[in-house]
Structures are given as C-alpha cells and as structure tokens.
Short mmCIF file of C-alpha atoms and ligand atoms in Angstrom, two decimals:
data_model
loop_
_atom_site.label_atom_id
_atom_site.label_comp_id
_atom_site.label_asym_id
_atom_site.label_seq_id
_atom_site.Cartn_x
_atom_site.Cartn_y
_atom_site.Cartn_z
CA UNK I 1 -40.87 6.18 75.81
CA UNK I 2 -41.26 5.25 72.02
CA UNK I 3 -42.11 1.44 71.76
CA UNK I 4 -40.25 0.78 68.84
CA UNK I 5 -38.77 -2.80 66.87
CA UNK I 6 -39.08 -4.43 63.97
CA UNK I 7 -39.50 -8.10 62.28
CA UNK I 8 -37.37 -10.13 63.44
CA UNK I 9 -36.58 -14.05 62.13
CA UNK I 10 -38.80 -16.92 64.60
CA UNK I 11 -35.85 -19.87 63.72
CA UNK I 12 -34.21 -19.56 67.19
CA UNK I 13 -37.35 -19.33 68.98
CA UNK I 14 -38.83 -16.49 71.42
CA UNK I 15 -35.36 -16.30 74.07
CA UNK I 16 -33.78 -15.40 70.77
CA UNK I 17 -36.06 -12.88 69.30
CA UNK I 18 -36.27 -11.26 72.63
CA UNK I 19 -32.58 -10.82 72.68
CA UNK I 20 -32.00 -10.23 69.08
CA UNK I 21 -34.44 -7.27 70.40
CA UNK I 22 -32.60 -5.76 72.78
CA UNK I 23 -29.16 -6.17 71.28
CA UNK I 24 -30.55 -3.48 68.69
CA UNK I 25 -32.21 -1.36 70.79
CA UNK I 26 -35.97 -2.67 69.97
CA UNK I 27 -38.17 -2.87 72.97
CA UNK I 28 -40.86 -4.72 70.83
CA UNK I 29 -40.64 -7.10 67.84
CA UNK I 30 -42.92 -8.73 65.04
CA UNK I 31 -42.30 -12.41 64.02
CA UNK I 32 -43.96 -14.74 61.17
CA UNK I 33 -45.93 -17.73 63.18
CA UNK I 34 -44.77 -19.61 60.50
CA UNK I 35 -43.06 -19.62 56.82
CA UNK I 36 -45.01 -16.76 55.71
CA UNK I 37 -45.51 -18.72 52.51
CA UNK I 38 -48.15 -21.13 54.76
CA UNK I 39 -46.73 -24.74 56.35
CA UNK I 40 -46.22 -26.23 59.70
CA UNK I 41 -45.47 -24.55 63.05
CA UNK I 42 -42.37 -25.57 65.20
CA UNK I 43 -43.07 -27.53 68.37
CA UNK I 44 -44.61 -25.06 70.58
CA UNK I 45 -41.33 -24.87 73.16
CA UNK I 46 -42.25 -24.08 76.96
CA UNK I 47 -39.42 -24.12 78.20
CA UNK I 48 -38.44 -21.17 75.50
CA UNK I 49 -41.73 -19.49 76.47
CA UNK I 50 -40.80 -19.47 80.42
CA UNK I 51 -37.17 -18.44 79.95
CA UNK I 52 -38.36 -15.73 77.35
CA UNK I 53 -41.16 -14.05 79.52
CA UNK I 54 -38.49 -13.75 82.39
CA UNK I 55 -36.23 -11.90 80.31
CA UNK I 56 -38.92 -10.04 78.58
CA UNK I 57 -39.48 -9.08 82.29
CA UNK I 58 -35.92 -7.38 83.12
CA UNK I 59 -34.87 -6.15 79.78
CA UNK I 60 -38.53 -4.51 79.45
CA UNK I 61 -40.13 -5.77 75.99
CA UNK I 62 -43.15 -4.16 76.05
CA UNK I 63 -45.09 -5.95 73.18
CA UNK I 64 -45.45 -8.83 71.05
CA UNK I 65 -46.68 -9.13 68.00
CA UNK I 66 -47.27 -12.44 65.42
CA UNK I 67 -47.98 -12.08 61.95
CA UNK I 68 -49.82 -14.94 60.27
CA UNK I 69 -48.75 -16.37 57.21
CA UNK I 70 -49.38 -14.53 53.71
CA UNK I 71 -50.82 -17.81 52.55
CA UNK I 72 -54.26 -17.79 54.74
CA UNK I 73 -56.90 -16.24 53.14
CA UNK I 74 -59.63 -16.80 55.19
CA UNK I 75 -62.35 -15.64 51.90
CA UNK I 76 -60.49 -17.57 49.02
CA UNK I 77 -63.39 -19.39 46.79
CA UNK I 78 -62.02 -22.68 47.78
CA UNK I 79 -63.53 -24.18 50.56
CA UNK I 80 -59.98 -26.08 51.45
CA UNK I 81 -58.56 -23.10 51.73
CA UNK I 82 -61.44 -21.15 53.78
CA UNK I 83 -60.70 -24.43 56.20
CA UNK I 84 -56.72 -24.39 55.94
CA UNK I 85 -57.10 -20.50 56.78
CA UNK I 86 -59.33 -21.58 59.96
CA UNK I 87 -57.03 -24.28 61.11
CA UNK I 88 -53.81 -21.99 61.10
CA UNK I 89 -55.75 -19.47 62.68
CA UNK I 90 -56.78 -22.15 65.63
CA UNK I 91 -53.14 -23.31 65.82
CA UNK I 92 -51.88 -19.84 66.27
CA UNK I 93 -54.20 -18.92 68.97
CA UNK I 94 -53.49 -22.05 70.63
CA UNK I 95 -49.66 -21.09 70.91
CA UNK I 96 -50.09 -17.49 71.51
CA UNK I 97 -52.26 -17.39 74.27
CA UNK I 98 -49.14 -19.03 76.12
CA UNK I 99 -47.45 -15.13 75.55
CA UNK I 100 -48.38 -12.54 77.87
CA UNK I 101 -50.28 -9.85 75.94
CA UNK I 102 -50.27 -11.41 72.78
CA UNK I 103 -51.28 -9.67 69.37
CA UNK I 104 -51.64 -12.25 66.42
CA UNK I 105 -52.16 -9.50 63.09
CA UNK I 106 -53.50 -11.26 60.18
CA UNK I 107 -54.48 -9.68 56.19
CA UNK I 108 -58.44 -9.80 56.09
CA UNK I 109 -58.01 -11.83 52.60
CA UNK I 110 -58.26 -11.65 49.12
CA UNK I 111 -62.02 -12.23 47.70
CA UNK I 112 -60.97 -13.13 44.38
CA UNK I 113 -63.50 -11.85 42.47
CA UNK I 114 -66.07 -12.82 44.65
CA UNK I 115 -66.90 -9.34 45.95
CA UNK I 116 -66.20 -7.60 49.22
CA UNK I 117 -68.87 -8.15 50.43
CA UNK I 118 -68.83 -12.10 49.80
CA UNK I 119 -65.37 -11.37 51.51
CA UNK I 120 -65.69 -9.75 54.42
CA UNK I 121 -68.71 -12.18 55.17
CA UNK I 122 -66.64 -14.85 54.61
CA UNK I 123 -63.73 -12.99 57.11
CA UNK I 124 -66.38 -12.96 59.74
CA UNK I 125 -67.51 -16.31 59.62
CA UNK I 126 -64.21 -17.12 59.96
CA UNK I 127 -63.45 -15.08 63.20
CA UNK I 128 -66.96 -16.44 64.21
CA UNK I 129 -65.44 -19.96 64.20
CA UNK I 130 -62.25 -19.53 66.02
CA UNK I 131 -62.45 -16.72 68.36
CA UNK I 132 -63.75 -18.06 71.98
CA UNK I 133 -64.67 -16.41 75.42
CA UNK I 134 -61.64 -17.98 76.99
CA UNK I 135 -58.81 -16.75 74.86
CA UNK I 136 -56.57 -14.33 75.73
CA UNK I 137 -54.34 -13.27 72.79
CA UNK I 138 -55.91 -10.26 71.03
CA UNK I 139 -56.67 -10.69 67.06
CA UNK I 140 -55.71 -7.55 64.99
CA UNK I 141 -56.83 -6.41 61.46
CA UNK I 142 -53.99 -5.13 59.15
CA UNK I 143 -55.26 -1.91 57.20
CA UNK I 144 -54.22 -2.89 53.48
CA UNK I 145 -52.95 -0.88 50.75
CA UNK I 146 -55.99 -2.31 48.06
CA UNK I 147 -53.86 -4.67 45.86
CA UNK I 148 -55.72 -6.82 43.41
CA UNK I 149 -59.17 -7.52 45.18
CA UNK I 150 -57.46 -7.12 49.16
CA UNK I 151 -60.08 -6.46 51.66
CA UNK I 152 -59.31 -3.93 54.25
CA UNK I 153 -58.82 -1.81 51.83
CA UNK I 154 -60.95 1.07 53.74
CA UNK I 155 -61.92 1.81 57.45
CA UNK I 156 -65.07 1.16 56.37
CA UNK I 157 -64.16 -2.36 55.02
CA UNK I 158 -62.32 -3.07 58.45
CA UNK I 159 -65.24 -2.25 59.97
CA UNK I 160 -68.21 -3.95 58.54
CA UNK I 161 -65.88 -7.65 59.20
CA UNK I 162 -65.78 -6.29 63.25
CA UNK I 163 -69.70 -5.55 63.01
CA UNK I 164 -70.20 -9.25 62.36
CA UNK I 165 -68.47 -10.52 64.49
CA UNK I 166 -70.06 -11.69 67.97
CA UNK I 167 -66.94 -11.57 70.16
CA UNK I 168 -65.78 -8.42 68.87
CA UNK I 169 -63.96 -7.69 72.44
CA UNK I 170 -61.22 -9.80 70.58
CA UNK I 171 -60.30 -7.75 67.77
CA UNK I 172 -58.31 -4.71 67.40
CA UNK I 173 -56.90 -3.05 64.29
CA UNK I 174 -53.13 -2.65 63.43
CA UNK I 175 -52.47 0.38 61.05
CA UNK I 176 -49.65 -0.08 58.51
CA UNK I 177 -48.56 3.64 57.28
CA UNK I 178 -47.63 2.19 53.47
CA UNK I 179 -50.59 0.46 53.19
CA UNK I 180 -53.04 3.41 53.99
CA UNK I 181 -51.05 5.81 52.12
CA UNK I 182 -51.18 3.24 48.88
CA UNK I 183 -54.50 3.09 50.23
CA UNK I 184 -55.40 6.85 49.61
CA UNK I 185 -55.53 8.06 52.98
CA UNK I 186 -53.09 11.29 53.51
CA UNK I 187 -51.52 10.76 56.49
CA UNK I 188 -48.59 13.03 55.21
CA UNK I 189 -50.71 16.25 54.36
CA UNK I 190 -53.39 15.61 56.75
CA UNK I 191 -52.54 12.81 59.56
CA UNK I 192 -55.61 14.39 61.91
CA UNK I 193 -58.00 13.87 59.20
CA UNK I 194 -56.70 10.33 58.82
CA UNK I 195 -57.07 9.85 62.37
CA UNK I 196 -60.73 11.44 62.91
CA UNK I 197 -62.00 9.42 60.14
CA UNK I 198 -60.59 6.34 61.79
CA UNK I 199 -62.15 6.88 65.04
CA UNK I 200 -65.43 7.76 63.39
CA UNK I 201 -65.34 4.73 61.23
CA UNK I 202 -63.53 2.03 63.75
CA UNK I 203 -62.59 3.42 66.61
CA UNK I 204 -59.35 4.70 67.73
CA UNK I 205 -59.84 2.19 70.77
CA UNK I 206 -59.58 -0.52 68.38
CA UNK I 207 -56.13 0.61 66.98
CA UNK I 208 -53.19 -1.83 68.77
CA UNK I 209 -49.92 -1.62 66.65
CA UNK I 210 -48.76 0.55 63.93
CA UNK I 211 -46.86 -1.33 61.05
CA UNK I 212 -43.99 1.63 60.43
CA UNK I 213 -43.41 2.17 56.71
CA UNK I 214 -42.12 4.18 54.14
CA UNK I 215 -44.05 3.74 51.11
CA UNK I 216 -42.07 3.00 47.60
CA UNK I 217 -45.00 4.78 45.48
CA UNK I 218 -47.57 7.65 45.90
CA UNK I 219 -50.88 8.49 47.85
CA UNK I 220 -53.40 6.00 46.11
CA UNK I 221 -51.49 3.64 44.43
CA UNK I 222 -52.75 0.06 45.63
CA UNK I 223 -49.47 -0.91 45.08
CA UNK I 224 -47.92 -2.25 48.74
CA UNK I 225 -43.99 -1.77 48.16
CA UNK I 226 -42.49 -0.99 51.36
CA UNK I 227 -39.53 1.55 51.67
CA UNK I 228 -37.13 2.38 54.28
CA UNK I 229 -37.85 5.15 56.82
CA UNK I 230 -37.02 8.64 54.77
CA UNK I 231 -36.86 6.80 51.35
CA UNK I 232 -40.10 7.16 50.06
CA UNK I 233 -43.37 8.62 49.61
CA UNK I 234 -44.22 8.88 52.98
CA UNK I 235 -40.89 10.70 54.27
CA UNK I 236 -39.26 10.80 57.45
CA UNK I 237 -40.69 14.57 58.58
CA UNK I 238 -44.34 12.99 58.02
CA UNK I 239 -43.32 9.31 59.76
CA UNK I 240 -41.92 11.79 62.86
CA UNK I 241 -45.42 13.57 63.18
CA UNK I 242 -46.55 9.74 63.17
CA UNK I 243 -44.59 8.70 66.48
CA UNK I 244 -45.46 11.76 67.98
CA UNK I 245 -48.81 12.35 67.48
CA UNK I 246 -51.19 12.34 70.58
CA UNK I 247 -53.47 9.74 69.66
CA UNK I 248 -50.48 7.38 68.21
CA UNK I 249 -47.18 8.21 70.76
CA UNK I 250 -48.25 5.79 73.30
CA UNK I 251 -49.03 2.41 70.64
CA UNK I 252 -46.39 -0.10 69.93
CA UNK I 253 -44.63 0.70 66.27
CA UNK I 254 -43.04 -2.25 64.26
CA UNK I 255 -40.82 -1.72 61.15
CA UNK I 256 -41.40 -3.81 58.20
CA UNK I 257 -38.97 -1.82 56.14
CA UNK I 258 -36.57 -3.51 53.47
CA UNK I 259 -33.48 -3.84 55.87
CA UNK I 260 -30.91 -6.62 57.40
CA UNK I 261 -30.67 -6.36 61.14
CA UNK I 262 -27.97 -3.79 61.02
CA UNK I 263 -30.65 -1.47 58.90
CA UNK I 264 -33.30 -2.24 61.60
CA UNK I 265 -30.69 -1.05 64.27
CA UNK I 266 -29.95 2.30 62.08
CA UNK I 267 -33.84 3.07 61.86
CA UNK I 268 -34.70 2.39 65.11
CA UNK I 269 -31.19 4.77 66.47
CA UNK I 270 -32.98 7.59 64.12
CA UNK I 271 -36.42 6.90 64.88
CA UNK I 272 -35.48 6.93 69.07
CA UNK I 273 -33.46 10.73 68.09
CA UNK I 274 -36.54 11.81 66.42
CA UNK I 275 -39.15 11.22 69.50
CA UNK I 276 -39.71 13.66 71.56
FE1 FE B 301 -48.85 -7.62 57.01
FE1 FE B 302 -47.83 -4.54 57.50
ZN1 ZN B 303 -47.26 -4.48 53.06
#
C-alpha cells in the first residue's frame, strides 16, 4: 500500500488534518508546527490529540509528520537566534511526543558565511542540547537542494551533523526528491546510484519520509523551486520508479508540490494509479 499525503494547513488542529486527510484520499500528512515564518505555537489541545489518535486508528493514517518553521536556523551567527532555534525545537518536541510515532523534519540551517563546518558544528550542538533519552518523537534531517550557504547540501554534510551527535538513535533523514536533484544527485538517470551512495554515506536505515517533488529547474541547480508531479525536471516516469523502488516503496511520501487541496487530491488519485 503506497503511504501517500501531502501538507496540509495546522489552523483546525490535528481531528481536522486527519480528516482533511482522508477526505482526499491521503493516508499520511505533513503540517507546519507553527507559522512557518517563526512565532508562537497554539495551545497544545488534548482533547484534539485523544479524539485525533482514535480516528487516526479506524481510518488508518499511517504517519505523521511536523515541519519546523523556515525561520529556525539552528547555525545563524547570532547567538539569539542559535537560542530562539533551540527553544522552538524544545517546544516542538514537547508537543509531539504527545503523537504516536511522531516525525518532527527540520532544515539543518543556513551558516551564513560562517562555513559548513562552523555549521554543522553548530547543528550538532544544537541537537546535543535538546534531544533526551526519554523522548519519543523521532528528529529527521531534510536533504537540501544547496541554496545560498544551506547545509545538508550533501549526504556527506547530513552525515558529519549525525556523527556528532551523542543520541544519534533520535535522528533519521527525510529525502526531498527536488532538493537532491537541485542538489546534483540523479535520481532520474540513475536512482540506484543515488540510493547506494546514500546508504554508504548515511544509511538507508536512517531514511524516514520522502518529501515528493517535482523540481522547477535542472540536475544541479541549487535553486529549490518545487513543481507539481509531471511538471518538471524530475518527471512523472522518474517520480513512479521513486514510489516503487525496493528500498523506497515501503517509506511514507509527502507532497510539497504547488497545489490547493483539490491539486493534492489529483496527485495523490495519479500517484495511487501509478503504484504497483
Ligand atoms: Fe522542508
Ligand atoms: Fe521538503
Ligand atoms: Zn524545498
């Protein structure tokens, strides 16, 4: 069975999302923890929770998945915002470990200039800070497609941030398909290849979700511009291969495409057809 969804809007709460899910056919969905432009969480809602995880239970929503906000950068050169990027982090766990099976994806950062190495020292002391024994929701980090001075931009960025960190048991990986093509891996001509050098580099046990994109530019480009399924570089023949593959079939997929909720119903009706 393809796990399949997409992003979905938080305002109503989780009861909502789940069936906002289902009413389009998703058995999964992706949802900001918060503005994705940074700012306070809701109330964190029980109630919601408890009435959500029961109908999680008989509609059969297989995975959840909570982006943090755009706005942490957990190795800016400011130390308020190291601290707000900590904080939000916290927060987020806190709430999340209240959903069953929780993945909380976040973007390594930005090191401004400061190297990536600086960076993805800075990343780890982060995760160093927040992650405890105790928690349950797993924290995953998003491939990235190398704009401006992103870090994540490789497998072998992703993993030197895991190597440093003590309670790696925590962290997983999600794979977004536009950002590793912008990235300049060719998961169109040669998805194997893509997917041996991940599990040389990170691990294929590490890899959680798939982001599922269409890219709006070309192999290499750094340029992160999602496009629908079948509209861009990527291409729906190559994005089929994706769902299907082996290693990938059995992972939770979320779309992140440029679509309304009727366009998210429409991909997810073609993606469905093309599983086999
Ligand atoms: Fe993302
Ligand atoms: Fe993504
Ligand atoms: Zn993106």
């Amino acid at each position: 069975m393809l796990i399949i969804g997409c992003h979905l809007s938080s305002s109503g709460g989780y009861l909502a999302m789940g069936k906002e899910a289902v009413r389009i056919g998703a058995n999964d969905f992706q949802f900001f923890t918060r503005n994705p432009r940074g700012g306070a969480a809701k109330p964190l809602d029980l109630e919601d929770i408890r009435a959500f995880e029961e109908y999680r239970k008989e509609n059969g929503i297989v995975s959840v998945l909570a982006h943090a906000p755009y706005t942490m950068n957990a190795c800016s050169k400011d130390a308020g915002l190291r601290e707000f990027a900590k904080n939000t982090m916290l927060d987020d766990i806190f709430r999340l470990d209240n959903i069953e099976g929780a993945l909380y994806n976040f973007h390594p950062g930005s090191h401004v200039g400061q190297g990536e190495d600086v960076g993805i020292q800075l990343i780890a002391d982060m995760l160093n800070s927040v992650l405890k024994p105790e928690q349950k929701t797993t924290i995953l980090l998003e491939t990235m497609a190398g704009k401006g001075s992103e870090v994540g931009r490789s497998f072998e960025e992703i993993r030197a941030i895991i190597d440093k960190v003590e309670l790696d048991e925590k962290l997983g990986v999600c794979l977004d398909t536009c950002h590793v093509f912008d990235g300049g891996y060719d998961i169109v001509n040669n998805l194997d290849g893509v997917l041996d050098e991940f599990d040389r580099v990170i691990g294929l046990e590490r890899l959680k979700a798939i982001h599922l994109n269409d890219s709006l530019n070309f192999l290499g480009c750094h340029k992160d511009r999602h496009a629908k399924i079948g509209e861009g570089g990527i291409g729906l023949q190559a994005i089929t291969k994706i769902i299907n593959h082996p290693k990938l079939r059995n992972l939770p997929f979320f779309l992140e495409t440029p679509n309304d909720i009727d366009g998210y119903q429409r991909e997810i009706e073609l993606l469905k057809s093309c599983y086999k």
